[in-house]
mmCIF file of C-alpha atoms and ligand atoms in Angstrom:
data_model
loop_
_atom_site.group_PDB
_atom_site.id
_atom_site.type_symbol
_atom_site.label_atom_id
_atom_site.label_comp_id
_atom_site.label_asym_id
_atom_site.label_seq_id
_atom_site.Cartn_x
_atom_site.Cartn_y
_atom_site.Cartn_z
ATOM 1 C CA MET A 12 10.387 -1.984 3.584
ATOM 2 C CA ARG A 13 6.714 -1.028 2.520
ATOM 3 C CA ILE A 14 4.901 -4.071 1.746
ATOM 4 C CA LEU A 15 1.548 -4.587 -0.076
ATOM 5 C CA ILE A 16 -0.340 -7.866 0.893
ATOM 6 C CA THR A 17 -3.269 -8.936 -0.815
ATOM 7 C CA GLY A 18 -5.652 -11.011 0.882
ATOM 8 C CA GLY A 19 -4.059 -9.495 3.943
ATOM 9 C CA ALA A 20 -7.182 -10.141 5.911
ATOM 10 C CA GLY A 21 -7.363 -13.958 4.909
ATOM 11 C CA PHE A 22 -5.872 -16.851 7.231
ATOM 12 C CA ILE A 23 -2.188 -16.937 5.716
ATOM 13 C CA GLY A 24 -2.227 -13.273 4.507
ATOM 14 C CA SER A 25 -3.121 -11.857 8.039
ATOM 15 C CA TYR A 26 -0.211 -13.810 9.531
ATOM 16 C CA LEU A 27 2.064 -12.381 7.025
ATOM 17 C CA VAL A 28 0.627 -8.795 8.043
ATOM 18 C CA ASP A 29 1.636 -9.628 11.657
ATOM 19 C CA TYR A 30 5.291 -10.782 10.836
ATOM 20 C CA TYR A 31 6.179 -7.889 8.835
ATOM 21 C CA LEU A 32 4.466 -5.402 11.483
ATOM 22 C CA LYS A 33 6.700 -6.989 13.953
ATOM 23 C CA THR A 34 9.811 -6.855 11.968
ATOM 24 C CA GLY A 35 9.004 -2.976 11.945
ATOM 25 C CA ASP A 36 8.066 -2.768 8.167
ATOM 26 C CA GLU A 37 5.131 -0.786 6.781
ATOM 27 C CA VAL A 38 2.526 -2.830 5.570
ATOM 28 C CA ILE A 39 -0.625 -2.035 3.320
ATOM 29 C CA ALA A 40 -3.115 -5.006 3.447
ATOM 30 C CA ILE A 41 -5.888 -5.074 0.766
ATOM 31 C CA ASP A 42 -8.895 -7.578 0.853
ATOM 32 C CA ASN A 43 -12.509 -7.645 -0.520
ATOM 33 C CA LEU A 44 -13.453 -9.677 2.344
ATOM 34 C CA ILE A 45 -15.451 -12.228 0.372
ATOM 35 C CA THR A 46 -13.746 -14.898 2.425
ATOM 36 C CA GLY A 47 -11.266 -12.766 4.548
ATOM 37 C CA LYS A 48 -12.272 -11.575 7.724
ATOM 38 C CA GLU A 49 -11.590 -7.900 9.417
ATOM 39 C CA GLU A 50 -11.554 -9.562 12.710
ATOM 40 C CA ASN A 51 -7.896 -11.285 11.772
ATOM 41 C CA ILE A 52 -6.454 -7.675 11.366
ATOM 42 C CA LYS A 53 -8.259 -5.793 13.968
ATOM 43 C CA HIS A 54 -5.565 -5.926 16.297
ATOM 44 C CA ASN A 55 -3.531 -3.984 13.937
ATOM 45 C CA LEU A 56 -5.927 -1.323 12.945
ATOM 46 C CA ASP A 57 -4.095 1.037 15.411
ATOM 47 C CA ASN A 58 -0.783 0.215 14.340
ATOM 48 C CA LYS A 59 0.581 3.622 12.527
ATOM 49 C CA ASN A 60 2.743 1.289 10.185
ATOM 50 C CA PHE A 61 -0.387 -0.503 8.971
ATOM 51 C CA ARG A 62 -3.273 0.506 6.775
ATOM 52 C CA PHE A 63 -6.070 -1.704 5.451
ATOM 53 C CA ILE A 64 -7.861 -0.817 2.179
ATOM 54 C CA LYS A 65 -11.219 -2.841 1.658
ATOM 55 C CA CYS A 66 -11.118 -3.551 -2.136
ATOM 56 C CA ASP A 67 -11.068 -5.840 -4.949
ATOM 57 C CA VAL A 68 -7.687 -6.886 -6.459
ATOM 58 C CA CYS A 69 -9.590 -6.822 -9.814
ATOM 59 C CA ALA A 70 -10.156 -3.308 -9.326
ATOM 60 C CA PRO A 71 -7.342 -1.796 -6.967
ATOM 61 C CA PRO A 72 -7.048 2.039 -6.075
ATOM 62 C CA ARG A 73 -4.186 4.145 -6.730
ATOM 63 C CA ILE A 74 -1.635 3.268 -3.763
ATOM 64 C CA GLU A 75 0.428 6.261 -3.200
ATOM 65 C CA GLY A 76 4.345 5.957 -2.351
ATOM 66 C CA ASN A 77 6.791 3.358 -3.289
ATOM 67 C CA ILE A 78 6.197 -0.213 -2.628
ATOM 68 C CA ASP A 79 9.221 -2.766 -2.257
ATOM 69 C CA LEU A 80 7.534 -6.204 -2.110
ATOM 70 C CA ILE A 81 4.078 -7.473 -3.087
ATOM 71 C CA LEU A 82 2.750 -10.410 -1.543
ATOM 72 C CA HIS A 83 -0.102 -11.668 -3.575
ATOM 73 C CA PHE A 84 -2.207 -13.894 -1.474
ATOM 74 C CA ALA A 85 -5.828 -12.823 -2.406
ATOM 75 C CA SER A 86 -8.081 -15.799 -3.447
ATOM 76 C CA PRO A 87 -10.606 -17.868 -2.141
ATOM 77 C CA ALA A 88 -8.605 -21.039 -0.875
ATOM 78 C CA SER A 89 -10.885 -23.855 0.553
ATOM 79 C CA PRO A 90 -12.647 -25.868 -2.047
ATOM 80 C CA PHE A 91 -16.135 -24.960 -0.501
ATOM 81 C CA ASP A 92 -15.158 -21.240 -0.992
ATOM 82 C CA TYR A 93 -13.962 -21.513 -4.578
ATOM 83 C CA LEU A 94 -16.802 -23.808 -5.686
ATOM 84 C CA ARG A 95 -19.238 -21.003 -4.384
ATOM 85 C CA TYR A 96 -17.185 -18.169 -5.798
ATOM 86 C CA PRO A 97 -15.844 -19.777 -9.230
ATOM 87 C CA ILE A 98 -15.956 -16.351 -11.327
ATOM 88 C CA GLU A 99 -14.369 -14.431 -8.649
ATOM 89 C CA THR A 100 -11.546 -16.967 -7.986
ATOM 90 C CA MET A 101 -10.657 -16.858 -11.618
ATOM 91 C CA LYS A 102 -10.793 -13.049 -12.060
ATOM 92 C CA THR A 103 -8.402 -12.504 -8.762
ATOM 93 C CA ALA A 104 -6.015 -15.097 -10.173
ATOM 94 C CA SER A 105 -5.882 -13.601 -13.741
ATOM 95 C CA ILE A 106 -7.029 -9.979 -13.706
ATOM 96 C CA GLY A 107 -5.942 -9.505 -9.929
ATOM 97 C CA THR A 108 -2.549 -10.897 -10.792
ATOM 98 C CA ILE A 109 -2.056 -8.788 -13.672
ATOM 99 C CA ASN A 110 -2.941 -5.761 -11.517
ATOM 100 C CA MET A 111 -0.438 -6.887 -8.814
ATOM 101 C CA LEU A 112 2.339 -7.445 -11.417
ATOM 102 C CA GLU A 113 1.839 -4.117 -12.961
ATOM 103 C CA ILE A 114 2.062 -2.414 -9.653
ATOM 104 C CA ALA A 115 5.158 -4.348 -8.830
ATOM 105 C CA LEU A 116 6.727 -3.248 -12.325
ATOM 106 C CA GLN A 117 5.701 0.330 -11.547
ATOM 107 C CA ASN A 118 7.456 0.284 -8.213
ATOM 108 C CA ASN A 119 10.235 -1.958 -9.188
ATOM 109 C CA ALA A 120 9.107 -4.201 -6.516
ATOM 110 C CA LYS A 121 9.614 -7.674 -5.761
ATOM 111 C CA PHE A 122 6.399 -9.844 -6.409
ATOM 112 C CA LEU A 123 5.743 -13.029 -4.571
ATOM 113 C CA LEU A 124 2.906 -15.080 -5.647
ATOM 114 C CA ALA A 125 0.828 -17.473 -3.266
ATOM 115 C CA SER A 126 0.409 -20.693 -5.628
ATOM 116 C CA THR A 127 -0.714 -23.742 -4.497
ATOM 117 C CA SER A 128 -0.083 -27.780 -4.475
ATOM 118 C CA GLU A 129 -3.574 -27.878 -6.440
ATOM 119 C CA VAL A 130 -1.332 -26.923 -9.471
ATOM 120 C CA TYR A 131 -0.427 -30.855 -9.398
ATOM 121 C CA GLY A 132 -4.123 -31.843 -9.491
ATOM 122 C CA ASP A 133 -4.559 -35.321 -8.789
ATOM 123 C CA PRO A 134 -0.826 -36.068 -8.780
ATOM 124 C CA LEU A 135 0.540 -39.144 -10.407
ATOM 125 C CA ILE A 136 4.289 -38.445 -8.943
ATOM 126 C CA HIS A 137 4.646 -38.849 -5.355
ATOM 127 C CA PRO A 138 5.906 -37.087 -3.367
ATOM 128 C CA GLN A 139 5.154 -34.008 -5.631
ATOM 129 C CA VAL A 140 8.617 -32.293 -6.672
ATOM 130 C CA GLU A 141 8.481 -28.817 -8.151
ATOM 131 C CA GLU A 142 9.186 -30.172 -11.707
ATOM 132 C CA TYR A 143 6.046 -32.136 -12.093
ATOM 133 C CA TRP A 144 3.700 -30.660 -14.277
ATOM 134 C CA GLY A 145 0.657 -32.161 -12.774
ATOM 135 C CA ASN A 146 -2.560 -33.835 -13.571
ATOM 136 C CA VAL A 147 -5.356 -31.295 -13.745
ATOM 137 C CA ASN A 148 -8.802 -31.530 -15.062
ATOM 138 C CA PRO A 149 -9.160 -28.496 -17.081
ATOM 139 C CA ILE A 150 -13.034 -28.397 -16.889
ATOM 140 C CA GLY A 151 -13.589 -30.355 -13.554
ATOM 141 C CA VAL A 152 -15.256 -28.163 -10.591
ATOM 142 C CA ARG A 153 -11.569 -27.482 -9.009
ATOM 143 C CA SER A 154 -10.296 -25.850 -12.142
ATOM 144 C CA VAL A 155 -11.333 -22.608 -11.248
ATOM 145 C CA TYR A 156 -8.743 -22.741 -8.632
ATOM 146 C CA ASP A 157 -6.253 -25.128 -10.234
ATOM 147 C CA GLU A 158 -6.043 -23.610 -13.652
ATOM 148 C CA GLY A 159 -6.334 -20.246 -11.967
ATOM 149 C CA LYS A 160 -3.294 -20.620 -9.997
ATOM 150 C CA ARG A 161 -1.576 -22.280 -12.836
ATOM 151 C CA PHE A 162 -2.561 -19.156 -15.148
ATOM 152 C CA ALA A 163 -0.992 -17.068 -12.295
ATOM 153 C CA GLU A 164 2.163 -18.743 -12.256
ATOM 154 C CA ALA A 165 2.475 -18.375 -16.112
ATOM 155 C CA LEU A 166 1.744 -14.712 -15.747
ATOM 156 C CA THR A 167 4.233 -14.364 -12.898
ATOM 157 C CA ILE A 168 6.875 -15.927 -14.720
ATOM 158 C CA ALA A 169 6.358 -14.243 -18.008
ATOM 159 C CA TYR A 170 6.656 -11.037 -16.313
ATOM 160 C CA HIS A 171 10.026 -12.101 -14.963
ATOM 161 C CA ARG A 172 11.159 -13.182 -18.306
ATOM 162 C CA LYS A 173 10.062 -10.328 -20.273
ATOM 163 C CA TYR A 174 10.722 -7.357 -17.856
ATOM 164 C CA ASN A 175 13.145 -9.037 -15.277
ATOM 165 C CA LEU A 176 10.920 -8.521 -12.524
ATOM 166 C CA LYS A 177 11.828 -10.090 -9.397
ATOM 167 C CA ILE A 178 9.421 -12.870 -8.429
ATOM 168 C CA ASN A 179 8.878 -15.594 -6.110
ATOM 169 C CA ILE A 180 6.221 -18.626 -6.479
ATOM 170 C CA VAL A 181 5.568 -20.499 -3.252
ATOM 171 C CA ARG A 182 3.527 -23.635 -3.783
ATOM 172 C CA ILE A 183 1.466 -23.962 -0.557
ATOM 173 C CA PHE A 184 0.591 -27.382 0.624
ATOM 174 C CA ASN A 185 -2.456 -27.888 3.116
ATOM 175 C CA THR A 186 -1.741 -25.360 6.176
ATOM 176 C CA TYR A 187 -3.974 -25.091 9.167
ATOM 177 C CA GLY A 188 -3.881 -22.989 12.371
ATOM 178 C CA GLU A 189 -5.849 -20.479 14.334
ATOM 179 C CA ARG A 190 -8.032 -17.998 12.406
ATOM 180 C CA MET A 191 -9.590 -20.640 9.885
ATOM 181 C CA ARG A 192 -12.886 -19.920 9.647
ATOM 182 C CA PRO A 193 -15.197 -22.333 11.184
ATOM 183 C CA GLY A 194 -17.562 -23.343 8.655
ATOM 184 C CA ASP A 195 -14.803 -22.852 5.619
ATOM 185 C CA GLY A 196 -15.509 -26.422 4.767
ATOM 186 C CA ARG A 197 -11.542 -27.335 5.022
ATOM 187 C CA VAL A 198 -10.870 -30.676 6.726
ATOM 188 C CA ILE A 199 -8.992 -29.441 9.873
ATOM 189 C CA PRO A 200 -11.738 -26.992 11.066
ATOM 190 C CA THR A 201 -14.577 -29.106 9.895
ATOM 191 C CA PHE A 202 -13.460 -32.053 11.999
ATOM 192 C CA ILE A 203 -12.567 -29.962 15.105
ATOM 193 C CA GLU A 204 -15.833 -28.292 15.021
ATOM 194 C CA GLN A 205 -17.846 -31.396 14.624
ATOM 195 C CA ALA A 206 -15.714 -33.351 17.330
ATOM 196 C CA LEU A 207 -15.802 -30.337 19.926
ATOM 197 C CA LYS A 208 -19.789 -30.358 19.406
ATOM 198 C CA ASN A 209 -19.738 -34.459 19.764
ATOM 199 C CA GLU A 210 -21.607 -33.937 16.060
ATOM 200 C CA PRO A 211 -21.032 -36.723 13.500
ATOM 201 C CA ILE A 212 -17.553 -36.367 11.639
ATOM 202 C CA THR A 213 -18.115 -36.346 7.854
ATOM 203 C CA ILE A 214 -15.403 -38.172 6.237
ATOM 204 C CA PHE A 215 -15.674 -37.956 2.351
ATOM 205 C CA GLY A 216 -14.824 -41.294 0.256
ATOM 206 C CA ASP A 217 -13.103 -44.106 2.317
ATOM 207 C CA GLY A 218 -11.007 -41.806 4.204
ATOM 208 C CA LYS A 219 -8.066 -43.129 2.664
ATOM 209 C CA GLN A 220 -6.937 -40.273 0.610
ATOM 210 C CA THR A 221 -3.940 -38.393 2.315
ATOM 211 C CA ARG A 222 -2.860 -35.021 3.013
ATOM 212 C CA SER A 223 0.107 -33.312 4.694
ATOM 213 C CA PHE A 224 -0.528 -30.496 7.252
ATOM 214 C CA CYS A 225 1.641 -27.667 7.671
ATOM 215 C CA TYR A 226 1.145 -25.553 10.922
ATOM 216 C CA ILE A 227 0.801 -21.675 10.116
ATOM 217 C CA SER A 228 3.714 -20.697 11.828
ATOM 218 C CA ASP A 229 5.991 -23.001 10.055
ATOM 219 C CA LEU A 230 4.580 -21.971 6.595
ATOM 220 C CA VAL A 231 5.116 -18.211 7.406
ATOM 221 C CA GLU A 232 8.636 -18.801 8.314
ATOM 222 C CA GLY A 233 9.157 -20.445 5.038
ATOM 223 C CA ILE A 234 7.415 -17.646 2.902
ATOM 224 C CA THR A 235 9.299 -14.962 4.459
ATOM 225 C CA ARG A 236 12.720 -16.702 3.996
ATOM 226 C CA LEU A 237 11.960 -17.192 0.550
ATOM 227 C CA ALA A 238 10.726 -13.565 0.263
ATOM 228 C CA ARG A 239 14.266 -12.641 1.164
ATOM 229 C CA THR A 240 15.631 -14.686 -1.977
ATOM 230 C CA ASP A 241 15.664 -13.925 -5.553
ATOM 231 C CA TYR A 242 14.910 -17.611 -6.608
ATOM 232 C CA PRO A 243 12.263 -17.216 -9.289
ATOM 233 C CA LEU A 244 11.065 -20.814 -9.845
ATOM 234 C CA PRO A 245 8.173 -22.401 -7.923
ATOM 235 C CA LEU A 246 9.041 -23.840 -4.420
ATOM 236 C CA ASN A 247 7.065 -26.356 -2.548
ATOM 237 C CA LEU A 248 6.345 -25.326 1.023
ATOM 238 C CA GLY A 249 4.626 -27.862 3.317
ATOM 239 C CA ASN A 250 4.940 -30.167 5.976
ATOM 240 C CA PRO A 251 6.053 -33.754 4.365
ATOM 241 C CA ARG A 252 4.511 -35.873 7.017
ATOM 242 C CA GLU A 253 1.318 -37.389 5.300
ATOM 243 C CA PHE A 254 -1.575 -38.887 6.897
ATOM 244 C CA THR A 255 -4.846 -40.406 5.798
ATOM 245 C CA ILE A 256 -8.059 -38.466 6.396
ATOM 246 C CA LEU A 257 -9.132 -41.388 8.626
ATOM 247 C CA GLU A 258 -5.938 -41.050 10.732
ATOM 248 C CA LEU A 259 -6.752 -37.237 11.065
ATOM 249 C CA ALA A 260 -10.455 -37.974 12.077
ATOM 250 C CA ARG A 261 -9.150 -40.300 14.770
ATOM 251 C CA LYS A 262 -6.644 -38.012 15.899
ATOM 252 C CA ILE A 263 -8.807 -34.977 16.173
ATOM 253 C CA LYS A 264 -11.586 -36.990 17.701
ATOM 254 C CA GLU A 265 -9.044 -37.967 20.625
ATOM 255 C CA LEU A 266 -7.766 -34.624 21.305
ATOM 256 C CA CYS A 267 -10.933 -33.251 21.636
ATOM 257 C CA ASN A 268 -12.167 -36.077 24.060
ATOM 258 C CA SER A 269 -15.051 -36.423 21.606
ATOM 259 C CA ASN A 270 -17.486 -39.098 21.246
ATOM 260 C CA SER A 271 -18.509 -38.452 17.675
ATOM 261 C CA GLU A 272 -19.159 -41.167 15.133
ATOM 262 C CA PHE A 273 -17.672 -41.156 11.846
ATOM 263 C CA VAL A 274 -20.132 -40.893 8.820
ATOM 264 C CA PHE A 275 -19.000 -41.630 5.337
ATOM 265 C CA LYS A 276 -20.207 -39.110 2.606
ATOM 266 C CA PRO A 277 -19.331 -39.267 -1.155
ATOM 267 C CA LEU A 278 -15.875 -38.240 -2.179
ATOM 268 C CA PRO A 279 -16.104 -34.779 -4.062
ATOM 269 C CA GLU A 280 -15.401 -34.505 -7.882
ATOM 270 C CA ASP A 281 -11.516 -34.582 -8.682
ATOM 271 C CA ASP A 282 -10.566 -34.920 -4.930
ATOM 272 C CA PRO A 283 -6.895 -35.686 -5.120
ATOM 273 C CA HIS A 284 -5.991 -39.153 -3.779
ATOM 274 C CA ARG A 285 -2.666 -38.252 -2.362
ATOM 275 C CA ARG A 286 -0.798 -35.206 -1.624
ATOM 276 C CA ASN A 287 2.589 -34.746 -0.166
ATOM 277 C CA PRO A 288 5.504 -32.002 -0.771
ATOM 278 C CA ASP A 289 8.876 -32.842 -1.599
ATOM 279 C CA ILE A 290 10.337 -30.095 0.099
ATOM 280 C CA ASN A 291 14.024 -30.918 -0.542
ATOM 281 C CA LYS A 292 14.792 -27.608 -2.720
ATOM 282 C CA ALA A 293 13.048 -25.500 0.321
ATOM 283 C CA LYS A 294 15.489 -27.380 2.714
ATOM 284 C CA LYS A 295 18.531 -26.331 0.862
ATOM 285 C CA LEU A 296 17.569 -22.986 -0.325
ATOM 286 C CA LEU A 297 15.975 -21.689 2.741
ATOM 287 C CA ASN A 298 17.814 -23.683 5.401
ATOM 288 C CA TRP A 299 13.977 -24.429 6.497
ATOM 289 C CA GLU A 300 11.866 -27.110 7.459
ATOM 290 C CA PRO A 301 8.601 -27.594 9.599
ATOM 291 C CA ARG A 302 9.175 -27.855 13.253
ATOM 292 C CA ILE A 303 5.443 -28.194 14.508
ATOM 293 C CA GLU A 304 4.150 -31.750 14.761
ATOM 294 C CA LEU A 305 0.464 -32.375 13.796
ATOM 295 C CA GLU A 306 -0.485 -33.292 17.238
ATOM 296 C CA GLN A 307 1.067 -30.109 18.692
ATOM 297 C CA GLY A 308 -0.572 -27.706 16.026
ATOM 298 C CA LEU A 309 -3.936 -29.448 16.449
ATOM 299 C CA LYS A 310 -3.732 -28.664 20.109
ATOM 300 C CA PHE A 311 -3.367 -25.317 19.490
ATOM 301 C CA VAL A 312 -6.057 -24.889 17.076
ATOM 302 C CA ILE A 313 -8.559 -26.941 19.065
ATOM 303 C CA GLU A 314 -7.843 -24.535 22.075
ATOM 304 C CA TRP A 315 -8.768 -21.615 19.975
ATOM 305 C CA PHE A 316 -11.940 -23.302 18.369
ATOM 306 C CA LYS A 317 -13.045 -23.855 21.833
ATOM 307 C CA LYS A 318 -12.977 -20.256 22.748
ATOM 308 C CA ARG A 319 -14.389 -19.154 18.913
ATOM 309 C CA LEU A 320 -17.297 -21.401 19.598
ATOM 310 C CA GLY A 321 -17.772 -20.729 23.162
ATOM 311 C CA LEU A 322 -17.184 -24.248 24.293
ATOM 312 C CA ASP A 323 -14.307 -23.410 26.752
ATOM 313 C CA ARG A 324 -16.430 -22.710 29.905
ATOM 314 C CA ASN A 325 -16.652 -26.383 31.010
HETATM 315 N N1 UDP B 422 -12.810 -33.908 3.655
HETATM 316 C C1 UDP B 422 -13.304 -34.732 4.454
HETATM 317 N N2 UDP B 422 -14.337 -34.240 5.176
HETATM 318 C C2 UDP B 422 -14.716 -32.950 5.264
HETATM 319 C C3 UDP B 422 -13.863 -32.014 4.534
HETATM 320 C C4 UDP B 422 -12.773 -32.578 3.778
HETATM 321 O O1 UDP B 422 -13.164 -36.017 4.423
HETATM 322 O O2 UDP B 422 -15.736 -32.666 6.122
HETATM 323 C C5 UDP B 422 -11.255 -34.443 2.918
HETATM 324 C C6 UDP B 422 -11.622 -33.991 1.524
HETATM 325 O O3 UDP B 422 -12.427 -34.884 0.817
HETATM 326 C C7 UDP B 422 -10.049 -33.950 0.978
HETATM 327 C C8 UDP B 422 -9.313 -33.756 2.365
HETATM 328 O O4 UDP B 422 -10.326 -33.752 3.483
HETATM 329 O O5 UDP B 422 -9.695 -35.438 0.773
HETATM 330 C C9 UDP B 422 -8.919 -32.341 2.525
HETATM 331 O O6 UDP B 422 -9.904 -31.378 1.808
HETATM 332 P P1 UDP B 422 -9.735 -29.841 2.212
HETATM 333 O O7 UDP B 422 -11.116 -29.178 1.729
HETATM 334 O O8 UDP B 422 -9.092 -29.604 3.731
HETATM 335 O O9 UDP B 422 -8.579 -29.262 1.407
HETATM 336 P P2 UDP B 422 -7.971 -29.875 -0.175
HETATM 337 O O10 UDP B 422 -6.614 -30.554 0.232
HETATM 338 O O11 UDP B 422 -8.969 -30.749 -0.841
HETATM 339 O O12 UDP B 422 -7.796 -28.669 -0.809
#
């Protein structure tokens, strides 16, 4: 297959690049590097089956040759990033998604959209099932991402209905792993960096809000299985084990042998109180479920961060 991966230098995108290159496919990655990092793909730059194009999905170049599959992963994804790049986030979800859908149409390619659990907003149904329409503030600060992804889902299914385009829509719940940018603001890299440096661990709100964290290899396995199906409706992928942010902080502190203190900061606007995926559909459709427990995954990431931060010498 010849596969186009947008956001190919990002956290999840770069693991998808690795996956498909390993299976012998040809991969073209595009990324404008506003939040992605060339470092995430540099080990593939010599691979003759790989090509990296630095560009914006809002103004993509003509891509020669046929494409079989488009994985549309370009977007800032951490709240910190999309609050810093609100307009870019909305343009990527709207103009960028239309551009990629058009390329899929011209090539008769399958199109897979990376959507998000953020489409459920601050959910009133728990755990979240795919049929739930969500509880999103359309003018809140997070709306640039939430509404952007909701619009991208609407676009994707409209192309499917009107043109019979083959599509998948994956709603990705909190995912973590190596290659997350230190300083990207998300809770796991932030807590790990703070714990390793024995700096205060910043808990937002009372820390009783919950998230469910999926290790990157489990997510990639789920996404690539979904891409082999013709299932056109949104599908949740994530780890159904739910933790409070306080539990996460304690776990990371312990695994890092840290003496960091906890400091409590205001809860950001519209920060969801609970989040947990119902993955029954994915289990049935893909014969998939996450295998890596949080503690195991955190150990991998902590080791990676120690090296990244130059803290592995003592
Ligand atoms: N959070 C926190 N301290 C931090 C960063 C995040 O307590 O330094 C909390 C945040 O308020 C949210 C949860 O951790 O409730 C997950 O935040 P993240 O930014 O990782 O992703 P989200 O799930 O909100 O998109």
